Amino acid sequence: MAPVLEPGLQRLLDEQTAKAGAVDEQVAFQTIVDKPAAPYTGCYAHTAGWRWNIPVQHRVGNGVVYCSRYMSDDEARARLLADSGGTPVREPWLVRIKAGRRIKAWNKNVVSLGLSAGFIEPLESTSIHTITTGVLRLMNLFPWDGMAEPLVNHYNSLAQYEIERIRDFVTFHYHYNQRDDAPFWKECREMEIPDSLRERVELFRQGGHIYKRDGELFTIDSWVSVMMGQHVEPQTWHHIAQLDPRELKDFMGKYRTKVAEVINALPQHAEFVKQYAPANAQVWDSGRR
């Protein structure tokens, strides 16, 4: 029998999941755009988690993600309304976060894709990526001649590796924090972390070594950004990359000049979006009635 795909948040199989995640709830709502949209998503830490701000052409998505042991639903709602600004489109709604993964993404003739296969939390929006990789993985391992255990086992091994590396990247943000203003962040610094994450961080600390293996989503640039951004820095450098200080200064100066030339030639973000993929405000208005 051919596999049956199981998409979405509704998990049809009653199966144990491997737990993950430091937060367990989120409150979200949308506001009307009353100023030019920023060309980036904003993520801002608070005492029990973090808040997001996602601007699009005619609205802004806002949300507070939090640990319910350190913040109540009412407190999260009040923080969301106070910090988001703008004119609310509708009342905030609550979403319970059930973090973890299926022990078997492919179980008998059912293949779970995207959120039904596993979810860590919203800090990294990975569901479209994992749907795509899951479909491609199934196409590559599809049992044209009937169900075969080696194909199923290999699929599950690859799916597990992928989501556990996503878990590592998200966990890094929480564990390697320097906040001393809230018990939540202290707990995150003291929590047990996977060996795979600890080994990756120590490899970077010891000599600037960093890598991306097949099956991993996050790039070398992403890992360098979060490590350096949270003050995890190499104790030395890779000596193959060593340059004379004058050569390095000259190289970086020319590089900055080139970057500035490219940036100055680009249109403003809102202008580019309006030209490339304009959205009619009436479409949004009709959708929220």
Short mmCIF file of C-alpha atoms in Angstrom, two decimals, residues 1-3 106 138-148 151:
data_model
loop_
_atom_site.label_atom_id
_atom_site.label_comp_id
_atom_site.label_asym_id
_atom_site.label_seq_id
_atom_site.Cartn_x
_atom_site.Cartn_y
_atom_site.Cartn_z
CA MET A 1 0.00 0.00 0.00
CA ALA A 2 1.31 3.45 -0.91
CA PRO A 3 2.02 6.00 1.83
CA TRP A 106 6.92 7.46 8.39
CA LEU A 138 9.61 10.73 0.08
CA MET A 139 9.98 11.10 -3.69
CA ASN A 140 13.53 9.79 -3.44
CA LEU A 141 12.59 6.86 -1.20
CA PHE A 142 9.10 6.12 -2.54
CA PRO A 143 8.27 2.38 -2.29
CA TRP A 144 7.27 1.77 -5.91
CA ASP A 145 7.52 -1.99 -5.48
CA GLY A 146 5.77 -2.15 -2.10
CA MET A 147 6.58 -1.10 1.44
CA ALA A 148 10.19 -1.82 2.39
CA LEU A 151 13.37 2.74 2.99
#
